[in-house]
């Protein structure tokens, strides 16, 4: 059905019609809503025909059902009568909408009942005034002041707010854009590397440790590439089964390996231990066999092993290193900072989990290791070997003995050999009977030198003019000083003895008398000049300084004991250096072991020049050497000299025997120390050899001189020293008439 139009229908005359189709035609201008709309709503009336109040009935629906009147004229709340004129109050003008069932909402308007004036109504009376619906206020009541209406609030300018919002939005987006550009250009490396530490793996690149070479460049100790075997206990499935497979290859007991692979945490934490060494310095071939087993939690990595080709050759000098290649004893410890290089490292980016492998094109940086420098010693490998062999053979004749031997080149002061007995294998430093077996006896063996000290007393007396090579005087069998009796092992019975005779038979009485003429102060001064009482600085760590008795601390017996080498503490090296002074025409040269340092680039740096000082004049030194030849040549009716067993066939030898005491920790040890120090060829010495042998039961003196003879003979032949003209050797008279 077509929609119903909201516009009122009009009849043929042009006026709007009511909603009822059956209504009768109306006169123009009377009744209907169109008539009411023709007037203003303020107090005007509509005149209806016949004087009745004109009402407009809302339009009915198409079914023809009538609506209630659309307009009502009310007077004081009562419905107006038809055909009467009643004023309607302004307050009753409010329209009401009512909705009929099935119809539209209508507008109810109240219209004044004032009659409409027509042209033909001139004779009628004027309409009565409008009546108010409410009573007027009393006249006496003051009129309320009229309030001015409040000014409406000033509204903001929307255009300004729009411009401000636009500016803020643009500024925000601009700042974001600038920040993004900054992050993509300036801070890119920082953010790109933000998670890099979690993906980095670091592998240490060991720096090869420098070698220790002999004077000819032959290695005494050097490093070779090896492997270390390690375990991750958290990944080992069966530690006992794994240990049984590794034990034959590593040479480590199964129980030790299984204990190392036991799961445990780091001390003081809950973090599981994931790395433990199983073996260090494993040969590369053995490491390959271990990797072929493909054991869970077992792996190998590049390592370094210190190799000592000679085994115990110069072991007491060289020392040894730890598993981490840190020097612990000997020259390895003293020059650790020179020998040890600076390790490098490789840092690279790896994947995680199953992709734990280097990432191609990822972060990678390698710091190359810097190998350590090598030490070139003054030691001759061949001479060192023979010296150790001879010393071991001779000390084996004396049970429980300790021996030391030093060979010094004249005039350089270079130590050509320095041997100790017992010794050890530097490759297996733990396999020793006692830690003392690893000590270098030449620098740590503190002894009471005994009669070998007499050369210092006679040299000081010659230099000070107290004696000459021709001095003679009667020598008694004994002498008492400070209540202590000193006697000679070869009694002179009061006969006159020569200085060479006193040296040949090691007269205590004659030496004490010469020292009294020299004086204790001058003797003490010459002891220091010859290098006693202070470490030589040869280069060995832990070198003992020895001890001298100052003159103000001498007791009465010291006048007898000090000149003959008692109440004096010295090392074999110190005494060897003192004799080298005599051999070097009276000039002391600091003994030293290091010849030069060779850098990783092959650059050679000579060692610091040794300390030198003048002690004796060349003439007095030559005279003393000649007198000391009597020790190895005199063999008369009064018996052989004390050092006859030290004579080297074909060469003139000057030297001195000694019998002293050993001190350990400041305490005197039982037994005695036999020694012999000599030089050859005596007419122009090239080498000084010192031999010391201590035995708890005595007898060291019986092996010291023969050991010297063998060592000196080999040294002279090794360096091809021409034989001496022995027919020109001096003839000594022990008891001149």
mmCIF file of C-alpha atoms in Angstrom, residues 280-602:
data_model
loop_
_atom_site.group_PDB
_atom_site.id
_atom_site.type_symbol
_atom_site.label_atom_id
_atom_site.label_comp_id
_atom_site.label_asym_id
_atom_site.label_seq_id
_atom_site.Cartn_x
_atom_site.Cartn_y
_atom_site.Cartn_z
ATOM 1 C CA UNK A 280 98.327 -32.244 29.644
ATOM 2 C CA UNK A 281 101.059 -32.370 27.049
ATOM 3 C CA UNK A 282 99.625 -35.411 25.280
ATOM 4 C CA UNK A 283 101.324 -36.327 22.026
ATOM 5 C CA UNK A 284 99.379 -35.496 18.893
ATOM 6 C CA UNK A 285 99.206 -39.127 17.794
ATOM 7 C CA UNK A 286 97.733 -40.189 21.127
ATOM 8 C CA UNK A 287 95.202 -37.357 20.948
ATOM 9 C CA UNK A 288 94.033 -38.574 17.551
ATOM 10 C CA UNK A 289 93.436 -42.054 18.967
ATOM 11 C CA UNK A 290 91.368 -40.565 21.782
ATOM 12 C CA UNK A 291 89.239 -38.568 19.356
ATOM 13 C CA UNK A 292 88.694 -41.705 17.274
ATOM 14 C CA UNK A 293 86.968 -43.294 20.287
ATOM 15 C CA UNK A 294 84.231 -40.637 20.026
ATOM 16 C CA UNK A 295 83.545 -40.605 23.754
ATOM 17 C CA UNK A 296 80.750 -38.372 25.032
ATOM 18 C CA UNK A 297 82.053 -35.433 27.023
ATOM 19 C CA UNK A 298 85.716 -36.047 26.072
ATOM 20 C CA UNK A 299 87.638 -33.671 23.843
ATOM 21 C CA UNK A 300 91.155 -32.441 23.111
ATOM 22 C CA UNK A 301 92.658 -29.071 22.394
ATOM 23 C CA UNK A 302 95.952 -27.553 21.372
ATOM 24 C CA UNK A 303 98.548 -27.566 24.106
ATOM 25 C CA UNK A 304 102.273 -27.165 24.594
ATOM 26 C CA UNK A 305 104.731 -29.521 26.175
ATOM 27 C CA UNK A 306 108.157 -28.671 27.529
ATOM 28 C CA UNK A 307 110.673 -31.072 26.175
ATOM 29 C CA UNK A 308 114.112 -31.624 27.684
ATOM 30 C CA UNK A 309 116.202 -33.547 25.155
ATOM 31 C CA UNK A 310 118.978 -34.333 27.604
ATOM 32 C CA UNK A 311 116.747 -35.649 30.390
ATOM 33 C CA UNK A 312 118.785 -34.721 33.467
ATOM 34 C CA UNK A 313 121.290 -32.672 31.458
ATOM 35 C CA UNK A 314 121.701 -29.387 33.367
ATOM 36 C CA UNK A 315 118.336 -30.108 35.009
ATOM 37 C CA UNK A 316 119.369 -28.439 38.270
ATOM 38 C CA UNK A 317 120.195 -25.327 36.278
ATOM 39 C CA UNK A 318 117.284 -25.313 33.869
ATOM 40 C CA UNK A 319 114.546 -26.192 36.330
ATOM 41 C CA UNK A 320 111.058 -27.035 35.124
ATOM 42 C CA UNK A 321 107.649 -25.561 34.369
ATOM 43 C CA UNK A 322 104.098 -26.241 35.462
ATOM 44 C CA UNK A 323 101.380 -27.690 33.263
ATOM 45 C CA UNK A 324 100.377 -24.137 32.418
ATOM 46 C CA UNK A 325 103.930 -23.481 31.208
ATOM 47 C CA UNK A 326 104.905 -21.256 34.113
ATOM 48 C CA UNK A 327 108.473 -21.521 35.354
ATOM 49 C CA UNK A 328 108.717 -23.034 38.821
ATOM 50 C CA UNK A 329 112.405 -23.638 39.472
ATOM 51 C CA UNK A 330 115.816 -22.879 38.042
ATOM 52 C CA UNK A 331 116.309 -20.642 35.048
ATOM 53 C CA UNK A 332 112.756 -21.415 33.942
ATOM 54 C CA UNK A 333 111.554 -19.547 37.020
ATOM 55 C CA UNK A 334 114.179 -16.798 37.089
ATOM 56 C CA UNK A 335 113.596 -15.790 33.464
ATOM 57 C CA UNK A 336 109.954 -16.750 33.228
ATOM 58 C CA UNK A 337 108.910 -13.298 32.042
ATOM 59 C CA UNK A 338 111.426 -13.525 29.189
ATOM 60 C CA UNK A 339 110.684 -17.088 28.156
ATOM 61 C CA UNK A 340 106.904 -16.915 28.455
ATOM 62 C CA UNK A 341 105.233 -15.357 25.471
ATOM 63 C CA UNK A 342 101.996 -13.446 25.319
ATOM 64 C CA UNK A 343 99.079 -15.707 24.486
ATOM 65 C CA UNK A 344 96.734 -14.746 21.696
ATOM 66 C CA UNK A 345 93.086 -15.548 21.231
ATOM 67 C CA UNK A 346 90.532 -16.088 18.539
ATOM 68 C CA UNK A 347 87.037 -14.724 19.102
ATOM 69 C CA UNK A 348 84.369 -15.776 16.633
ATOM 70 C CA UNK A 349 80.595 -15.973 16.333
ATOM 71 C CA UNK A 350 78.978 -19.376 16.631
ATOM 72 C CA UNK A 351 75.493 -20.779 16.441
ATOM 73 C CA UNK A 352 73.610 -22.154 19.409
ATOM 74 C CA UNK A 353 72.468 -25.630 20.241
ATOM 75 C CA UNK A 354 73.030 -28.098 17.465
ATOM 76 C CA UNK A 355 74.464 -25.303 15.306
ATOM 77 C CA UNK A 356 77.385 -24.610 17.617
ATOM 78 C CA UNK A 357 79.800 -23.979 14.772
ATOM 79 C CA UNK A 358 81.474 -20.851 13.408
ATOM 80 C CA UNK A 359 79.048 -18.696 11.446
ATOM 81 C CA UNK A 360 80.379 -17.994 7.957
ATOM 82 C CA UNK A 361 80.789 -14.269 7.542
ATOM 83 C CA UNK A 362 80.031 -13.689 11.222
ATOM 84 C CA UNK A 363 82.083 -11.776 13.725
ATOM 85 C CA UNK A 364 85.672 -13.007 13.914
ATOM 86 C CA UNK A 365 88.771 -11.470 15.410
ATOM 87 C CA UNK A 366 92.148 -13.091 15.966
ATOM 88 C CA UNK A 367 94.955 -11.772 18.141
ATOM 89 C CA UNK A 368 98.097 -13.560 17.121
ATOM 90 C CA UNK A 369 100.220 -14.970 19.965
ATOM 91 C CA UNK A 370 103.642 -13.504 20.584
ATOM 92 C CA UNK A 371 106.217 -16.235 21.177
ATOM 93 C CA UNK A 372 108.576 -15.858 24.084
ATOM 94 C CA UNK A 373 112.258 -15.084 23.755
ATOM 95 C CA UNK A 374 114.938 -17.736 24.029
ATOM 96 C CA UNK A 375 117.897 -17.781 26.393
ATOM 97 C CA UNK A 376 121.319 -18.649 25.141
ATOM 98 C CA UNK A 377 123.447 -19.816 28.028
ATOM 99 C CA UNK A 378 127.179 -19.882 28.485
ATOM 100 C CA UNK A 379 126.909 -23.592 29.265
ATOM 101 C CA UNK A 380 128.536 -26.065 26.889
ATOM 102 C CA UNK A 381 126.242 -29.051 26.464
ATOM 103 C CA UNK A 382 129.030 -31.573 25.920
ATOM 104 C CA UNK A 383 131.126 -30.285 28.789
ATOM 105 C CA UNK A 384 128.061 -30.212 31.046
ATOM 106 C CA UNK A 385 127.326 -33.821 30.202
ATOM 107 C CA UNK A 386 130.862 -35.002 31.042
ATOM 108 C CA UNK A 387 131.001 -32.926 34.208
ATOM 109 C CA UNK A 388 127.765 -34.482 35.472
ATOM 110 C CA UNK A 389 128.963 -37.940 34.526
ATOM 111 C CA UNK A 390 132.293 -37.580 36.326
ATOM 112 C CA UNK A 391 130.708 -36.054 39.411
ATOM 113 C CA UNK A 392 128.098 -38.813 39.608
ATOM 114 C CA UNK A 393 130.809 -41.487 39.294
ATOM 115 C CA UNK A 394 133.027 -40.012 42.002
ATOM 116 C CA UNK A 395 130.251 -39.225 44.476
ATOM 117 C CA UNK A 396 128.925 -42.749 44.087
ATOM 118 C CA UNK A 397 132.080 -43.873 45.921
ATOM 119 C CA UNK A 398 130.901 -42.014 49.019
ATOM 120 C CA UNK A 399 127.591 -43.112 50.450
ATOM 121 C CA UNK A 400 124.904 -40.465 50.825
ATOM 122 C CA UNK A 401 127.074 -37.731 49.392
ATOM 123 C CA UNK A 402 126.133 -34.459 47.762
ATOM 124 C CA UNK A 403 128.380 -33.014 45.084
ATOM 125 C CA UNK A 404 128.786 -29.779 43.187
ATOM 126 C CA UNK A 405 131.070 -28.842 40.327
ATOM 127 C CA UNK A 406 131.633 -25.533 38.543
ATOM 128 C CA UNK A 407 133.768 -24.784 35.485
ATOM 129 C CA UNK A 408 134.480 -21.108 34.703
ATOM 130 C CA UNK A 409 136.143 -19.736 31.605
ATOM 131 C CA UNK A 410 138.979 -17.252 32.103
ATOM 132 C CA UNK A 411 138.917 -14.313 31.540
ATOM 133 C CA UNK A 412 135.238 -13.976 30.484
ATOM 134 C CA UNK A 413 133.770 -15.334 33.722
ATOM 135 C CA UNK A 414 131.327 -17.484 31.713
ATOM 136 C CA UNK A 415 130.148 -20.638 33.450
ATOM 137 C CA UNK A 416 130.771 -23.505 31.053
ATOM 138 C CA UNK A 417 129.347 -26.219 33.289
ATOM 139 C CA UNK A 418 127.571 -26.308 36.620
ATOM 140 C CA UNK A 419 126.635 -29.735 37.888
ATOM 141 C CA UNK A 420 124.875 -31.062 40.951
ATOM 142 C CA UNK A 421 124.598 -34.523 42.380
ATOM 143 C CA UNK A 422 122.019 -35.939 42.917
ATOM 144 C CA UNK A 423 120.105 -34.668 39.930
ATOM 145 C CA UNK A 424 116.745 -35.435 38.302
ATOM 146 C CA UNK A 425 114.937 -35.591 35.000
ATOM 147 C CA UNK A 426 113.521 -32.145 34.267
ATOM 148 C CA UNK A 427 110.807 -33.777 32.156
ATOM 149 C CA UNK A 428 109.524 -35.588 35.277
ATOM 150 C CA UNK A 429 110.367 -33.267 38.166
ATOM 151 C CA UNK A 430 108.121 -35.078 40.639
ATOM 152 C CA UNK A 431 110.066 -38.307 40.373
ATOM 153 C CA UNK A 432 112.738 -37.440 42.926
ATOM 154 C CA UNK A 433 113.726 -38.943 46.227
ATOM 155 C CA UNK A 434 113.651 -35.541 47.913
ATOM 156 C CA UNK A 435 112.866 -31.985 46.805
ATOM 157 C CA UNK A 436 116.468 -31.138 47.692
ATOM 158 C CA UNK A 437 117.549 -33.274 44.746
ATOM 159 C CA UNK A 438 116.312 -30.499 42.455
ATOM 160 C CA UNK A 439 118.488 -27.841 44.115
ATOM 161 C CA UNK A 440 121.478 -26.379 42.361
ATOM 162 C CA UNK A 441 124.223 -27.312 44.811
ATOM 163 C CA UNK A 442 126.715 -24.817 43.375
ATOM 164 C CA UNK A 443 124.605 -21.847 44.500
ATOM 165 C CA UNK A 444 122.634 -23.238 47.460
ATOM 166 C CA UNK A 445 125.221 -25.554 49.036
ATOM 167 C CA UNK A 446 126.545 -23.437 51.912
ATOM 168 C CA UNK A 447 129.819 -24.769 53.260
ATOM 169 C CA UNK A 448 132.602 -23.935 55.627
ATOM 170 C CA UNK A 449 135.258 -23.824 52.882
ATOM 171 C CA UNK A 450 138.207 -24.801 55.029
ATOM 172 C CA UNK A 451 141.692 -24.736 53.554
ATOM 173 C CA UNK A 452 140.666 -23.532 50.077
ATOM 174 C CA UNK A 453 140.114 -20.193 51.826
ATOM 175 C CA UNK A 454 143.882 -19.991 52.493
ATOM 176 C CA UNK A 455 144.493 -18.786 48.924
ATOM 177 C CA UNK A 456 142.558 -15.608 49.845
ATOM 178 C CA UNK A 457 144.678 -15.112 52.989
ATOM 179 C CA UNK A 458 147.954 -15.553 51.082
ATOM 180 C CA UNK A 459 146.775 -13.357 48.220
ATOM 181 C CA UNK A 460 145.853 -10.519 50.602
ATOM 182 C CA UNK A 461 149.212 -10.881 52.386
ATOM 183 C CA UNK A 462 151.106 -10.674 49.065
ATOM 184 C CA UNK A 463 149.103 -7.641 47.924
ATOM 185 C CA UNK A 464 149.655 -5.873 51.248
ATOM 186 C CA UNK A 465 153.365 -6.735 51.295
ATOM 187 C CA UNK A 466 153.150 -8.845 54.439
ATOM 188 C CA UNK A 467 154.874 -11.717 52.620
ATOM 189 C CA UNK A 468 156.740 -12.336 49.386
ATOM 190 C CA UNK A 469 157.169 -15.528 47.353
ATOM 191 C CA UNK A 470 160.507 -16.014 49.114
ATOM 192 C CA UNK A 471 159.244 -15.536 52.687
ATOM 193 C CA UNK A 472 160.135 -18.329 55.126
ATOM 194 C CA UNK A 473 159.722 -18.761 58.901
ATOM 195 C CA UNK A 474 159.625 -21.554 61.470
ATOM 196 C CA UNK A 475 156.304 -23.283 61.846
ATOM 197 C CA UNK A 476 155.233 -25.061 65.021
ATOM 198 C CA UNK A 477 152.980 -28.069 65.086
ATOM 199 C CA UNK A 478 150.192 -26.270 66.977
ATOM 200 C CA UNK A 479 149.016 -22.797 67.858
ATOM 201 C CA UNK A 480 146.447 -21.661 70.432
ATOM 202 C CA UNK A 481 144.040 -18.797 69.868
ATOM 203 C CA UNK A 482 141.188 -17.981 72.216
ATOM 204 C CA UNK A 483 141.710 -21.184 74.113
ATOM 205 C CA UNK A 484 141.368 -23.269 70.957
ATOM 206 C CA UNK A 485 144.297 -25.334 69.691
ATOM 207 C CA UNK A 486 144.899 -25.392 65.957
ATOM 208 C CA UNK A 487 147.266 -28.040 64.602
ATOM 209 C CA UNK A 488 148.743 -29.092 61.259
ATOM 210 C CA UNK A 489 148.005 -32.404 59.606
ATOM 211 C CA UNK A 490 151.620 -32.401 58.294
ATOM 212 C CA UNK A 491 153.700 -31.359 61.308
ATOM 213 C CA UNK A 492 156.697 -29.144 60.545
ATOM 214 C CA UNK A 493 158.218 -29.731 63.984
ATOM 215 C CA UNK A 494 159.325 -26.118 64.131
ATOM 216 C CA UNK A 495 161.305 -26.208 60.927
ATOM 217 C CA UNK A 496 161.445 -23.298 58.600
ATOM 218 C CA UNK A 497 158.921 -23.548 55.852
ATOM 219 C CA UNK A 498 158.516 -21.718 52.598
ATOM 220 C CA UNK A 499 155.232 -20.203 51.481
ATOM 221 C CA UNK A 500 154.854 -22.828 48.700
ATOM 222 C CA UNK A 501 155.538 -25.509 51.321
ATOM 223 C CA UNK A 502 152.842 -24.114 53.615
ATOM 224 C CA UNK A 503 150.395 -24.279 50.682
ATOM 225 C CA UNK A 504 151.522 -27.755 49.622
ATOM 226 C CA UNK A 505 151.000 -29.223 53.068
ATOM 227 C CA UNK A 506 148.145 -26.859 54.022
ATOM 228 C CA UNK A 507 149.761 -25.550 57.168
ATOM 229 C CA UNK A 508 147.179 -24.082 59.565
ATOM 230 C CA UNK A 509 149.788 -22.710 61.935
ATOM 231 C CA UNK A 510 151.767 -20.896 59.221
ATOM 232 C CA UNK A 511 148.566 -19.405 57.730
ATOM 233 C CA UNK A 512 147.337 -18.125 61.128
ATOM 234 C CA UNK A 513 150.672 -16.423 61.785
ATOM 235 C CA UNK A 514 150.582 -14.683 58.378
ATOM 236 C CA UNK A 515 146.974 -13.530 59.013
ATOM 237 C CA UNK A 516 148.012 -11.990 62.350
ATOM 238 C CA UNK A 517 150.552 -9.839 60.498
ATOM 239 C CA UNK A 518 147.911 -8.906 57.941
ATOM 240 C CA UNK A 519 145.288 -7.954 60.532
ATOM 241 C CA UNK A 520 141.634 -8.847 60.773
ATOM 242 C CA UNK A 521 140.373 -5.652 59.111
ATOM 243 C CA UNK A 522 142.443 -6.075 55.980
ATOM 244 C CA UNK A 523 141.630 -9.762 55.805
ATOM 245 C CA UNK A 524 137.899 -8.984 56.044
ATOM 246 C CA UNK A 525 138.269 -6.383 53.297
ATOM 247 C CA UNK A 526 139.933 -8.860 50.932
ATOM 248 C CA UNK A 527 137.290 -11.473 51.647
ATOM 249 C CA UNK A 528 134.684 -9.057 50.301
ATOM 250 C CA UNK A 529 136.866 -8.113 47.332
ATOM 251 C CA UNK A 530 137.124 -11.750 46.363
ATOM 252 C CA UNK A 531 133.320 -11.922 46.363
ATOM 253 C CA UNK A 532 132.505 -13.621 49.667
ATOM 254 C CA UNK A 533 129.565 -12.587 51.809
ATOM 255 C CA UNK A 534 127.342 -11.629 48.865
ATOM 256 C CA UNK A 535 125.551 -13.465 46.075
ATOM 257 C CA UNK A 536 127.386 -13.494 42.775
ATOM 258 C CA UNK A 537 124.271 -12.693 40.746
ATOM 259 C CA UNK A 538 125.091 -15.487 38.317
ATOM 260 C CA UNK A 539 121.446 -15.809 37.316
ATOM 261 C CA UNK A 540 120.218 -18.716 39.401
ATOM 262 C CA UNK A 541 117.217 -18.044 41.656
ATOM 263 C CA UNK A 542 117.608 -18.645 45.350
ATOM 264 C CA UNK A 543 121.366 -18.180 45.327
ATOM 265 C CA UNK A 544 122.798 -18.089 48.834
ATOM 266 C CA UNK A 545 124.866 -15.066 49.833
ATOM 267 C CA UNK A 546 127.035 -16.776 52.405
ATOM 268 C CA UNK A 547 128.230 -15.009 55.515
ATOM 269 C CA UNK A 548 131.358 -13.281 56.740
ATOM 270 C CA UNK A 549 132.262 -12.582 60.323
ATOM 271 C CA UNK A 550 132.806 -8.830 60.785
ATOM 272 C CA UNK A 551 136.038 -7.905 62.646
ATOM 273 C CA UNK A 552 134.136 -6.337 65.551
ATOM 274 C CA UNK A 553 132.489 -9.701 66.178
ATOM 275 C CA UNK A 554 135.668 -11.737 66.225
ATOM 276 C CA UNK A 555 136.257 -13.769 69.322
ATOM 277 C CA UNK A 556 139.688 -14.888 70.473
ATOM 278 C CA UNK A 557 139.441 -18.109 68.510
ATOM 279 C CA UNK A 558 138.330 -16.271 65.363
ATOM 280 C CA UNK A 559 141.934 -15.134 64.866
ATOM 281 C CA UNK A 560 142.758 -18.778 64.321
ATOM 282 C CA UNK A 561 139.607 -20.051 62.564
ATOM 283 C CA UNK A 562 138.817 -17.309 60.032
ATOM 284 C CA UNK A 563 142.230 -17.292 58.198
ATOM 285 C CA UNK A 564 142.012 -21.031 57.541
ATOM 286 C CA UNK A 565 138.445 -20.898 56.247
ATOM 287 C CA UNK A 566 136.365 -21.609 59.324
ATOM 288 C CA UNK A 567 133.691 -19.253 60.737
ATOM 289 C CA UNK A 568 133.111 -18.388 57.072
ATOM 290 C CA UNK A 569 130.056 -19.426 55.031
ATOM 291 C CA UNK A 570 130.403 -19.603 51.257
ATOM 292 C CA UNK A 571 129.023 -21.454 48.243
ATOM 293 C CA UNK A 572 131.025 -23.496 45.712
ATOM 294 C CA UNK A 573 130.297 -20.837 43.071
ATOM 295 C CA UNK A 574 131.640 -18.027 45.279
ATOM 296 C CA UNK A 575 134.877 -19.907 45.912
ATOM 297 C CA UNK A 576 135.224 -20.768 42.227
ATOM 298 C CA UNK A 577 134.853 -17.049 41.367
ATOM 299 C CA UNK A 578 137.537 -16.169 43.918
ATOM 300 C CA UNK A 579 139.982 -18.572 42.283
ATOM 301 C CA UNK A 580 139.026 -17.253 38.864
ATOM 302 C CA UNK A 581 140.173 -13.845 40.142
ATOM 303 C CA UNK A 582 143.613 -15.282 40.819
ATOM 304 C CA UNK A 583 143.631 -16.952 37.385
ATOM 305 C CA UNK A 584 142.548 -13.678 35.708
ATOM 306 C CA UNK A 585 145.618 -11.761 36.869
ATOM 307 C CA UNK A 586 143.879 -10.473 39.991
ATOM 308 C CA UNK A 587 140.696 -9.069 38.361
ATOM 309 C CA UNK A 588 137.390 -10.300 39.700
ATOM 310 C CA UNK A 589 134.775 -11.027 37.008
ATOM 311 C CA UNK A 590 131.228 -11.795 38.004
ATOM 312 C CA UNK A 591 130.370 -15.359 36.997
ATOM 313 C CA UNK A 592 127.308 -15.560 34.759
ATOM 314 C CA UNK A 593 125.177 -18.125 32.956
ATOM 315 C CA UNK A 594 123.220 -16.092 30.381
ATOM 316 C CA UNK A 595 125.091 -15.123 27.228
ATOM 317 C CA UNK A 596 122.313 -13.445 25.243
ATOM 318 C CA UNK A 597 118.586 -13.254 24.666
ATOM 319 C CA UNK A 598 117.144 -14.143 21.272
ATOM 320 C CA UNK A 599 113.790 -12.603 20.455
ATOM 321 C CA UNK A 600 111.022 -14.305 18.516
ATOM 322 C CA UNK A 601 112.076 -12.238 15.500
ATOM 323 C CA UNK A 602 115.644 -13.487 15.774
#
